[in-house]
Tab-separated table of C-alpha atoms in Angstrom:
chain	number	residue	atom	x	y	z
A	27	MET	CA	125.963	-45.367	-15.812
A	28	LYS	CA	125.567	-44.093	-12.133
A	29	LYS	CA	121.719	-44.204	-12.949
A	30	TRP	CA	121.304	-48.755	-13.558
A	31	ARG	CA	123.676	-49.309	-10.547
A	32	PRO	CA	121.140	-50.235	-8.140
A	33	ILE	CA	119.995	-51.999	-10.858
A	34	ILE	CA	122.667	-54.170	-11.393
A	35	ILE	CA	123.432	-54.844	-7.732
A	36	ILE	CA	119.790	-55.861	-7.607
A	37	ILE	CA	120.065	-58.504	-10.714
A	38	ALA	CA	123.346	-60.094	-9.015
A	39	ILE	CA	121.418	-60.122	-5.587
A	40	SER	CA	118.993	-61.855	-7.795
A	41	ALA	CA	121.090	-64.005	-9.798
A	42	THR	CA	122.504	-65.212	-6.281
A	43	LEU	CA	119.237	-66.673	-5.231
A	44	PHE	CA	118.605	-68.096	-8.176
A	45	ILE	CA	121.088	-69.761	-8.199
A	46	LEU	CA	120.413	-71.172	-4.528
A	47	SER	CA	117.204	-71.653	-5.103
A	48	LEU	CA	118.259	-74.708	-7.821
A	49	PHE	CA	120.430	-76.612	-5.093
A	50	GLY	CA	117.407	-76.586	-2.291
A	51	LEU	CA	119.489	-73.481	-0.486
A	52	LEU	CA	116.593	-70.462	0.300
A	53	LYS	CA	115.273	-71.582	2.955
A	54	TRP	CA	117.476	-69.617	4.871
A	55	PRO	CA	117.419	-66.136	3.366
A	56	LYS	CA	113.301	-66.996	3.303
A	57	ASN	CA	113.947	-67.387	7.237
A	58	ILE	CA	115.917	-64.082	7.342
A	59	PHE	CA	113.283	-62.046	5.618
A	60	TRP	CA	110.421	-62.925	7.317
A	61	LYS	CA	111.829	-62.943	10.580
A	62	ILE	CA	112.744	-58.772	9.423
A	63	THR	CA	109.667	-58.082	7.265
A	64	ASN	CA	106.468	-59.907	10.213
A	65	PRO	CA	107.408	-57.106	12.177
A	66	VAL	CA	106.713	-54.382	9.497
A	67	GLY	CA	104.402	-55.943	8.229
A	68	MET	CA	101.778	-56.027	11.870
A	69	VAL	CA	102.621	-52.413	12.231
A	70	LEU	CA	100.775	-52.136	8.605
A	71	LYS	CA	98.346	-54.718	9.506
A	72	VAL	CA	97.062	-53.438	12.929
A	73	SER	CA	97.027	-49.527	11.609
A	74	PHE	CA	95.592	-50.069	8.069
A	75	GLY	CA	94.373	-53.715	8.233
A	76	GLY	CA	90.550	-52.305	10.323
A	77	ILE	CA	90.235	-49.837	6.879
A	78	PRO	CA	88.320	-52.807	5.374
A	79	LYS	CA	86.477	-54.801	7.867
A	80	PHE	CA	84.764	-50.755	9.295
A	81	PHE	CA	83.286	-50.661	5.982
A	82	ARG	CA	82.565	-54.172	5.385
A	83	ASN	CA	80.405	-54.354	8.761
A	84	ILE	CA	78.643	-51.609	7.271
A	85	PHE	CA	78.102	-52.621	3.529
A	86	TYR	CA	76.795	-55.547	5.169
A	87	ILE	CA	75.169	-54.647	8.740
A	88	ASN	CA	71.728	-55.878	7.316
A	89	SER	CA	72.849	-59.161	5.946
A	90	ILE	CA	74.792	-59.702	9.514
A	91	THR	CA	72.002	-59.067	12.000
A	92	LYS	CA	69.529	-61.258	9.880
A	93	GLN	CA	72.659	-64.159	10.469
A	94	ASN	CA	73.298	-63.004	13.945
A	95	ARG	CA	69.144	-64.552	14.935
A	96	ASN	CA	69.702	-67.524	12.759
A	97	LEU	CA	73.346	-68.087	14.878
A	98	ILE	CA	71.337	-67.852	17.915
A	99	GLU	CA	68.523	-69.830	17.097
A	100	GLU	CA	70.856	-72.739	15.628
A	101	ASN	CA	73.300	-72.022	18.540
A	102	LEU	CA	69.948	-73.436	21.390
A	103	ASN	CA	68.996	-76.023	18.824
A	104	LEU	CA	72.886	-77.666	18.599
A	105	GLN	CA	72.822	-77.400	22.902
A	106	SER	CA	70.271	-79.118	22.749
A	107	GLU	CA	72.011	-82.095	19.687
A	108	LEU	CA	74.916	-81.928	21.520
A	109	ALA	CA	73.796	-82.634	25.437
A	110	LYS	CA	72.358	-85.498	23.260
A	111	LEU	CA	75.051	-86.634	21.740
A	112	GLN	CA	77.200	-86.667	25.373
A	113	GLU	CA	74.914	-89.386	26.710
A	114	THR	CA	75.247	-91.303	23.110
A	115	LYS	CA	79.687	-91.028	23.651
A	116	TYR	CA	78.910	-91.842	27.095
A	117	GLU	CA	77.534	-95.472	26.092
A	118	ASN	CA	80.012	-95.844	23.403
A	119	GLU	CA	82.273	-95.434	26.025
A	120	ILE	CA	81.559	-97.923	27.724
A	121	LEU	CA	80.488	-100.509	25.389
A	122	LYS	CA	84.136	-100.537	23.619
A	123	LYS	CA	85.644	-101.286	27.284
A	124	GLU	CA	83.552	-104.390	27.406
A	125	LEU	CA	84.776	-105.452	23.976
A	126	ASN	CA	88.566	-104.300	24.276
A	127	PHE	CA	87.661	-101.664	22.121
A	128	SER	CA	91.014	-100.582	21.297
A	129	LYS	CA	91.067	-96.031	19.795
A	130	THR	CA	91.751	-95.811	16.544
A	131	ALA	CA	91.486	-92.112	16.002
A	132	PRO	CA	91.756	-89.673	18.685
A	133	ASP	CA	88.698	-87.429	20.109
A	134	ASN	CA	90.544	-84.427	20.489
A	135	LEU	CA	92.811	-82.779	18.248
A	136	ASP	CA	96.428	-81.406	19.482
A	137	LEU	CA	95.994	-77.636	17.916
A	138	PHE	CA	98.074	-75.384	17.665
A	139	PRO	CA	97.881	-71.747	16.181
A	140	VAL	CA	99.469	-69.772	13.765
A	141	ALA	CA	98.626	-66.617	12.480
A	142	VAL	CA	98.524	-65.889	8.845
A	143	ILE	CA	101.343	-63.489	7.999
A	144	GLY	CA	101.041	-63.087	4.013
A	145	LYS	CA	100.476	-63.522	1.026
A	146	THR	CA	101.856	-62.551	-2.268
A	147	SER	CA	99.195	-62.661	-5.092
A	148	GLY	CA	95.858	-64.032	-5.626
A	149	TYR	CA	96.467	-66.226	-7.792
A	150	LEU	CA	99.124	-68.633	-4.977
A	151	LYS	CA	96.859	-70.419	-3.525
A	152	SER	CA	99.002	-70.460	-0.164
A	153	VAL	CA	100.010	-68.146	3.087
A	154	THR	CA	102.722	-67.407	5.180
A	155	ILE	CA	102.227	-68.752	8.674
A	156	ASP	CA	104.181	-67.786	11.728
A	157	LYS	CA	105.069	-70.551	13.117
A	158	GLY	CA	108.190	-73.178	11.835
A	159	GLU	CA	110.679	-75.845	12.672
A	160	LYS	CA	112.151	-74.633	16.155
A	161	ASP	CA	108.165	-74.689	16.862
A	162	GLY	CA	107.600	-77.945	16.342
A	163	LEU	CA	106.082	-78.196	13.131
A	164	PHE	CA	107.081	-80.001	9.893
A	165	LYS	CA	106.126	-80.615	6.531
A	166	GLY	CA	102.763	-82.215	6.141
A	167	GLN	CA	100.850	-81.620	8.784
A	168	ALA	CA	97.270	-80.236	8.254
A	169	VAL	CA	96.248	-77.523	9.293
A	170	ILE	CA	92.301	-76.667	9.711
A	171	SER	CA	90.145	-73.284	10.175
A	172	GLN	CA	86.954	-73.252	12.705
A	173	GLY	CA	87.135	-77.038	12.745
A	174	PHE	CA	87.958	-77.410	8.518
A	175	LEU	CA	90.898	-78.145	6.725
A	176	VAL	CA	92.005	-75.907	4.558
A	177	GLY	CA	95.500	-76.929	3.777
A	178	THR	CA	98.685	-78.818	4.870
A	179	VAL	CA	101.928	-77.294	6.039
A	180	SER	CA	104.400	-77.316	1.884
A	181	GLU	CA	106.969	-75.861	3.159
A	182	ILE	CA	109.333	-75.508	6.728
A	183	ARG	CA	111.753	-73.199	7.935
A	184	PRO	CA	113.173	-72.801	11.317
A	185	ASP	CA	110.913	-69.873	11.994
A	186	ASN	CA	107.673	-69.409	9.535
A	187	ALA	CA	106.847	-71.914	7.346
A	188	GLU	CA	104.307	-71.815	3.981
A	189	VAL	CA	100.772	-73.883	4.046
A	190	ILE	CA	99.376	-75.030	0.516
A	191	LEU	CA	95.741	-74.505	0.994
A	192	ILE	CA	93.419	-77.663	-0.351
A	193	THR	CA	92.417	-74.535	-2.964
A	194	ASP	CA	95.734	-75.540	-4.944
A	195	TYR	CA	95.993	-77.477	-7.947
A	196	ASN	CA	98.838	-79.452	-6.715
A	197	SER	CA	97.566	-80.277	-2.966
A	198	LEU	CA	95.830	-83.681	-3.565
A	199	ILE	CA	94.152	-85.301	0.381
A	200	PRO	CA	92.645	-88.914	0.285
A	201	VAL	CA	89.248	-87.949	1.515
A	202	VAL	CA	86.616	-90.646	2.315
A	203	LEU	CA	82.433	-89.286	1.794
A	204	GLN	CA	81.518	-89.463	5.528
A	205	GLU	CA	77.492	-91.866	4.140
A	206	SER	CA	78.256	-92.993	0.673
A	207	ARG	CA	81.950	-94.549	2.520
A	208	GLY	CA	83.183	-93.561	-0.850
A	209	THR	CA	87.140	-93.012	-0.977
A	210	GLY	CA	89.281	-90.711	-3.379
A	211	LEU	CA	91.398	-87.867	-3.772
A	212	ILE	CA	90.534	-84.011	-3.128
A	213	ARG	CA	92.047	-81.437	-5.431
A	214	GLY	CA	91.786	-77.966	-5.738
A	215	GLY	CA	91.959	-75.878	-8.993
A	216	ILE	CA	90.306	-73.280	-11.656
A	217	GLY	CA	87.129	-75.675	-10.928
A	218	GLY	CA	86.993	-74.827	-7.312
A	219	LEU	CA	87.318	-78.428	-5.043
A	220	VAL	CA	86.957	-81.836	-6.931
A	221	VAL	CA	86.980	-85.230	-5.137
A	222	GLU	CA	87.954	-87.436	-7.653
A	223	ASP	CA	88.811	-91.227	-8.597
A	224	ILE	CA	85.717	-92.381	-7.206
A	225	PRO	CA	84.721	-95.748	-7.410
A	226	LEU	CA	81.276	-95.986	-10.048
A	227	ASN	CA	79.608	-98.473	-7.605
A	228	ILE	CA	79.692	-95.965	-5.143
A	229	SER	CA	75.968	-94.045	-4.933
A	230	ILE	CA	76.907	-90.548	-4.000
A	231	LYS	CA	74.198	-88.292	-2.144
A	232	ASN	CA	74.114	-84.665	-1.977
A	233	ASN	CA	75.330	-82.644	0.518
A	234	GLU	CA	76.419	-85.560	2.492
A	235	SER	CA	80.064	-84.740	4.161
A	236	VAL	CA	83.754	-84.765	2.769
A	237	ILE	CA	85.544	-85.825	5.203
A	238	THR	CA	90.288	-87.293	5.237
A	239	SER	CA	90.957	-90.435	4.758
A	240	GLY	CA	93.827	-90.826	7.469
A	241	LEU	CA	95.865	-92.317	4.428
A	242	GLY	CA	99.295	-91.697	4.092
A	243	GLY	CA	99.669	-91.052	7.416
A	244	VAL	CA	99.786	-87.685	7.339
A	245	VAL	CA	96.832	-86.113	7.344
A	246	PRO	CA	94.851	-87.700	10.302
A	247	SER	CA	91.336	-88.780	9.821
A	248	GLY	CA	88.572	-87.226	10.422
A	249	LEU	CA	88.303	-83.940	9.088
A	250	VAL	CA	85.831	-82.371	7.506
A	251	ILE	CA	86.036	-80.299	4.549
A	252	GLY	CA	82.930	-79.865	3.175
A	253	VAL	CA	79.782	-81.103	2.224
A	254	VAL	CA	79.326	-82.486	-1.467
A	255	LYS	CA	77.420	-79.954	-4.379
A	256	GLU	CA	77.223	-82.100	-7.282
A	257	VAL	CA	78.504	-85.076	-9.212
A	258	ILE	CA	79.854	-83.195	-12.179
A	259	SER	CA	81.759	-86.894	-13.845
A	260	LYS	CA	80.532	-86.922	-17.593
A	261	PRO	CA	78.562	-90.363	-18.717
A	262	GLY	CA	80.908	-93.594	-19.315
A	263	GLU	CA	84.134	-91.992	-16.927
A	264	ILE	CA	85.688	-95.365	-15.471
A	265	PHE	CA	85.133	-92.610	-12.334
A	266	GLN	CA	83.229	-90.248	-10.484
A	267	LYS	CA	84.429	-86.481	-9.322
A	268	VAL	CA	81.850	-84.711	-6.864
A	269	SER	CA	82.360	-81.135	-6.714
A	270	VAL	CA	82.438	-80.378	-3.020
A	271	ALA	CA	81.762	-76.250	-1.014
A	272	SER	CA	83.599	-75.962	1.666
A	273	PRO	CA	82.195	-73.262	4.317
A	274	ILE	CA	85.838	-71.409	4.477
A	275	ASP	CA	86.409	-68.077	2.519
A	276	PHE	CA	90.098	-68.747	1.377
A	277	SER	CA	90.891	-65.307	0.636
A	278	LYS	CA	90.091	-64.259	4.511
A	279	LEU	CA	92.272	-66.225	6.627
A	280	GLU	CA	94.276	-65.007	9.488
A	281	VAL	CA	94.379	-67.193	12.278
A	282	LEU	CA	94.944	-71.003	11.736
A	283	PHE	CA	95.018	-74.308	13.941
A	284	VAL	CA	98.187	-76.681	12.552
A	285	VAL	CA	97.225	-80.466	13.635
A	286	LYS	CA	99.899	-81.910	16.027
A	287	LYS	CA	98.573	-85.280	16.343
B	23	MET	CA	124.298	-42.460	-3.386
B	24	VAL	CA	121.462	-41.248	-0.212
B	25	LYS	CA	118.474	-40.649	-3.478
B	26	ASN	CA	119.325	-43.908	-4.598
B	27	PHE	CA	118.207	-46.288	-1.160
B	28	ILE	CA	115.279	-43.562	-0.579
B	29	LYS	CA	113.916	-44.834	-3.824
B	30	ILE	CA	114.486	-48.936	-2.699
B	31	PHE	CA	113.423	-48.306	0.224
B	32	ILE	CA	109.962	-46.851	-0.829
B	33	ILE	CA	109.681	-49.569	-3.848
B	34	ILE	CA	110.573	-52.779	-0.562
B	35	PHE	CA	107.533	-51.019	1.240
B	36	ILE	CA	105.191	-51.177	-1.768
B	37	ALA	CA	105.973	-54.348	-2.065
B	38	LEU	CA	105.819	-55.076	1.773
B	39	ILE	CA	102.079	-53.452	1.369
B	40	GLN	CA	101.323	-55.945	-1.343
B	41	ILE	CA	102.210	-58.677	0.777
B	42	PHE	CA	100.461	-57.465	4.374
B	43	ILE	CA	97.942	-55.607	3.820
B	44	MET	CA	96.283	-56.036	0.096
B	45	PRO	CA	95.010	-59.578	1.242
B	46	SER	CA	92.551	-57.776	3.466
B	47	PHE	CA	91.243	-55.450	0.731
B	48	ALA	CA	91.055	-58.310	-1.822
B	49	ILE	CA	88.044	-58.532	-4.297
B	50	PHE	CA	87.316	-61.915	-5.607
B	51	GLY	CA	89.830	-63.568	-3.530
B	52	ASN	CA	92.281	-61.044	-5.332
B	53	TRP	CA	93.797	-57.411	-5.310
B	54	PRO	CA	96.805	-55.516	-7.924
B	55	ASN	CA	99.874	-55.621	-8.036
B	56	LEU	CA	101.375	-52.331	-6.602
B	57	ILE	CA	104.730	-53.126	-8.430
B	58	LEU	CA	103.776	-53.680	-11.535
B	59	VAL	CA	100.895	-50.811	-11.783
B	60	LEU	CA	104.395	-48.315	-10.159
B	61	ALA	CA	106.600	-49.917	-12.645
B	62	VAL	CA	104.409	-48.879	-15.673
B	63	ILE	CA	103.751	-45.536	-14.141
B	64	LEU	CA	107.157	-44.563	-13.999
B	65	LEU	CA	107.539	-44.948	-17.496
B	66	PHE	CA	103.885	-42.971	-18.386
B	67	PHE	CA	106.520	-40.044	-16.488
B	68	ASN	CA	109.695	-41.861	-18.136
B	69	ALA	CA	111.436	-42.348	-15.653
B	70	ASP	CA	112.616	-45.153	-16.476
B	71	PRO	CA	116.338	-46.307	-14.879
B	72	GLU	CA	112.957	-45.364	-11.737
B	73	ALA	CA	110.745	-48.181	-14.120
B	74	VAL	CA	113.037	-50.851	-14.396
B	75	LEU	CA	114.862	-50.585	-10.478
B	76	ALA	CA	111.336	-51.057	-8.869
B	77	ALA	CA	110.537	-54.301	-11.030
B	78	CYS	CA	113.686	-55.558	-9.879
B	79	ALA	CA	113.639	-54.289	-6.667
B	80	GLY	CA	109.966	-55.779	-6.508
B	81	GLY	CA	110.300	-58.590	-8.130
B	82	LEU	CA	112.849	-60.032	-5.661
B	83	VAL	CA	110.796	-59.069	-2.787
B	84	LEU	CA	108.311	-60.824	-3.956
B	85	ASP	CA	109.635	-63.586	-4.759
B	86	LEU	CA	111.218	-64.414	-1.429
B	87	ALA	CA	107.434	-63.318	0.138
B	88	SER	CA	106.643	-66.398	-2.293
B	89	PRO	CA	106.121	-69.755	-2.863
B	90	ALA	CA	106.004	-70.062	-6.746
B	91	PRO	CA	110.153	-70.720	-8.655
B	92	PHE	CA	112.492	-67.522	-7.756
B	93	GLY	CA	112.446	-65.686	-10.308
B	94	LEU	CA	109.322	-65.829	-11.966
B	95	PHE	CA	108.120	-62.164	-10.044
B	96	THR	CA	111.190	-60.658	-11.062
B	97	ILE	CA	111.823	-61.967	-14.360
B	98	LEU	CA	107.551	-61.532	-15.590
B	99	LEU	CA	108.506	-57.587	-13.665
B	100	VAL	CA	111.252	-57.047	-15.783
B	101	ILE	CA	110.424	-58.459	-19.047
B	102	ILE	CA	106.656	-56.786	-19.465
B	103	THR	CA	108.303	-53.225	-18.065
B	104	LEU	CA	110.815	-53.089	-21.046
B	105	LEU	CA	108.465	-54.426	-23.427
B	106	VAL	CA	106.020	-51.646	-22.578
B	107	LYS	CA	109.331	-49.760	-22.898
B	108	LEU	CA	109.977	-50.297	-26.323
B	109	LEU	CA	106.129	-50.304	-27.640
B	110	MET	CA	106.399	-47.169	-26.356
B	111	SER	CA	109.041	-45.857	-28.060
B	112	ARG	CA	108.659	-46.861	-31.034
B	113	PHE	CA	105.192	-46.667	-32.129
B	114	PHE	CA	103.656	-44.269	-29.204
B	115	ASN	CA	105.784	-41.653	-29.266
B	116	GLU	CA	102.202	-38.953	-27.740
B	117	PRO	CA	99.454	-41.287	-27.418
B	118	SER	CA	96.427	-40.307	-26.737
B	119	LEU	CA	93.996	-41.726	-23.101
B	120	LEU	CA	92.412	-44.065	-24.705
B	121	ILE	CA	95.477	-46.422	-25.852
B	122	ILE	CA	97.080	-45.354	-22.520
B	123	THR	CA	94.422	-47.512	-21.068
B	124	LEU	CA	94.334	-50.119	-23.683
B	125	ILE	CA	98.285	-50.104	-22.328
B	126	MET	CA	98.080	-50.789	-18.850
B	127	ILE	CA	94.683	-53.485	-19.608
B	128	CYS	CA	96.781	-55.633	-22.632
B	129	VAL	CA	100.297	-55.314	-19.069
B	130	LEU	CA	97.945	-56.522	-16.653
B	131	PHE	CA	95.746	-58.374	-18.281
B	132	THR	CA	99.373	-60.220	-19.692
B	133	PHE	CA	100.716	-60.106	-15.842
B	134	ASP	CA	97.272	-62.009	-15.018
B	135	ALA	CA	96.853	-64.545	-16.781
B	136	ILE	CA	100.402	-66.283	-16.773
B	137	LEU	CA	100.304	-66.279	-13.427
B	138	SER	CA	97.157	-67.647	-13.115
B	139	LEU	CA	97.914	-70.184	-15.777
B	140	VAL	CA	100.560	-70.721	-13.979
B	141	ASN	CA	98.907	-72.282	-11.047
B	142	HIS	CA	96.424	-73.599	-12.620
B	143	ASN	CA	93.336	-71.011	-11.815
B	144	PHE	CA	92.512	-68.996	-14.856
B	145	SER	CA	89.599	-67.052	-14.576
B	146	PHE	CA	88.513	-64.365	-17.031
B	147	THR	CA	85.712	-62.678	-14.103
B	148	VAL	CA	88.533	-62.867	-12.227
B	149	ILE	CA	90.762	-61.109	-14.464
B	150	GLY	CA	88.948	-59.120	-15.318
B	151	PHE	CA	88.033	-57.221	-12.046
B	152	ASN	CA	91.374	-57.349	-11.384
B	153	ILE	CA	92.080	-54.901	-14.396
B	154	LEU	CA	89.470	-52.921	-12.478
B	155	TYR	CA	90.958	-52.603	-9.032
B	156	SER	CA	94.192	-51.956	-10.966
B	157	LEU	CA	93.314	-48.952	-12.786
B	158	ILE	CA	91.671	-47.348	-9.470
B	159	ILE	CA	95.250	-47.922	-7.996
B	160	ALA	CA	97.495	-46.801	-11.033
B	161	VAL	CA	95.691	-43.930	-10.928
B	162	ILE	CA	96.107	-43.620	-7.434
B	163	PHE	CA	99.787	-44.423	-8.165
B	164	TYR	CA	99.148	-41.160	-10.899
B	165	ARG	CA	98.414	-38.340	-8.903
B	166	LEU	CA	100.815	-39.191	-6.112
B	167	LEU	CA	104.048	-39.543	-8.625
B	168	SER	CA	102.800	-36.495	-10.387
B	169	ILE	CA	103.764	-34.712	-7.174
B	170	TRP	CA	107.420	-36.622	-6.802
B	171	PHE	CA	108.539	-36.066	-11.263
B	172	ASP	CA	107.717	-32.865	-13.320
B	173	ARG	CA	104.507	-33.859	-15.553
B	174	ASN	CA	106.420	-31.443	-18.328
B	175	GLN	CA	109.368	-34.399	-18.412
B	176	GLY	CA	106.616	-37.584	-18.693
B	177	ILE	CA	105.593	-38.428	-21.971
B	178	LYS	CA	102.622	-36.403	-24.141
B	179	ILE	CA	99.252	-37.373	-23.733
B	180	LYS	CA	96.607	-36.327	-25.889
B	181	LEU	CA	93.991	-36.591	-24.349
B	182	ARG	CA	91.472	-36.266	-27.860
């Protein structure tokens, strides 16, 4: 009986927390849990987090060198393109002023950096971040990484929050295809990222960008998600479906940015 | 009393390693469930109360950290641990290494399959690699636990 006492106590705690979860009162225990364990987690990450990176660098050293060379070249090309676009932007601003055009979308996003502090399982497409309600975050805010949308804030607590990734089946975000202007909803799941409900009259181009449409009001428009890979809807379906490729490795997210406005 | 606290502390520490460190060691976006592996390996040492304690305490920590419905990890871990114990006591008193490996593979597949189906991202490839990864962790855990437990108190594994 003595051997089973700690088990009985833990089962009683679990049952209590389960009952609290039914009434939506689990926010505070979870908040306290992350507050207590986050410093321990940071120590563990600093101590052991460098080990896989070290081996990965050795393993991929050849491809990293090639990639570096390509990126330097691409950077130089992009710099010259940027200079041309700055000029175009300036002209655009002048024309807008002339026509009394009001600004609909902000040029610069107000970004708030957050760190990913933990993840329970690879099957749960969700991460916990180290900022919460006290830092001005709220449910539904867009979260980006390297300029691409990766998720939205799904659960908010005083000191931390859950971000549901766009690769999760339950994540649904209104999007628009940048060139063909077809609107749809992007969802994650077994088949990867898929944009559904695109009208049949839209002629979709491969490799065109998929960006957020801003419909619904919370996720701002213009956030890039990825590019169209291929049309996967079958003949006879009443809407088109496309698969989307994102350049982000969702299993290696560390620093994210919450779009405040 | 002190021994129980030490056991619970070690189990919670392993659960924290799973939450904070294991994502860095992910392969195909996934990593083993250390608590599940620990609970099943403890059964091989006939440490039944410790195995159930690992499932309960580890499951509680994972449930607190997880966005999934509360209780999913605890219930899955406890049920699987008890089922494995029942299987071994009823049918496999002196299992061979092959049977032990098959039991581990079935346990790992069941757990991963349930978790992936609940989250709509079932993939045989991902689960297969995760099982192999978990088996390597299981061997490491077995070696480490052999220091703590007397190998003679565990179940007799026939090598042939």
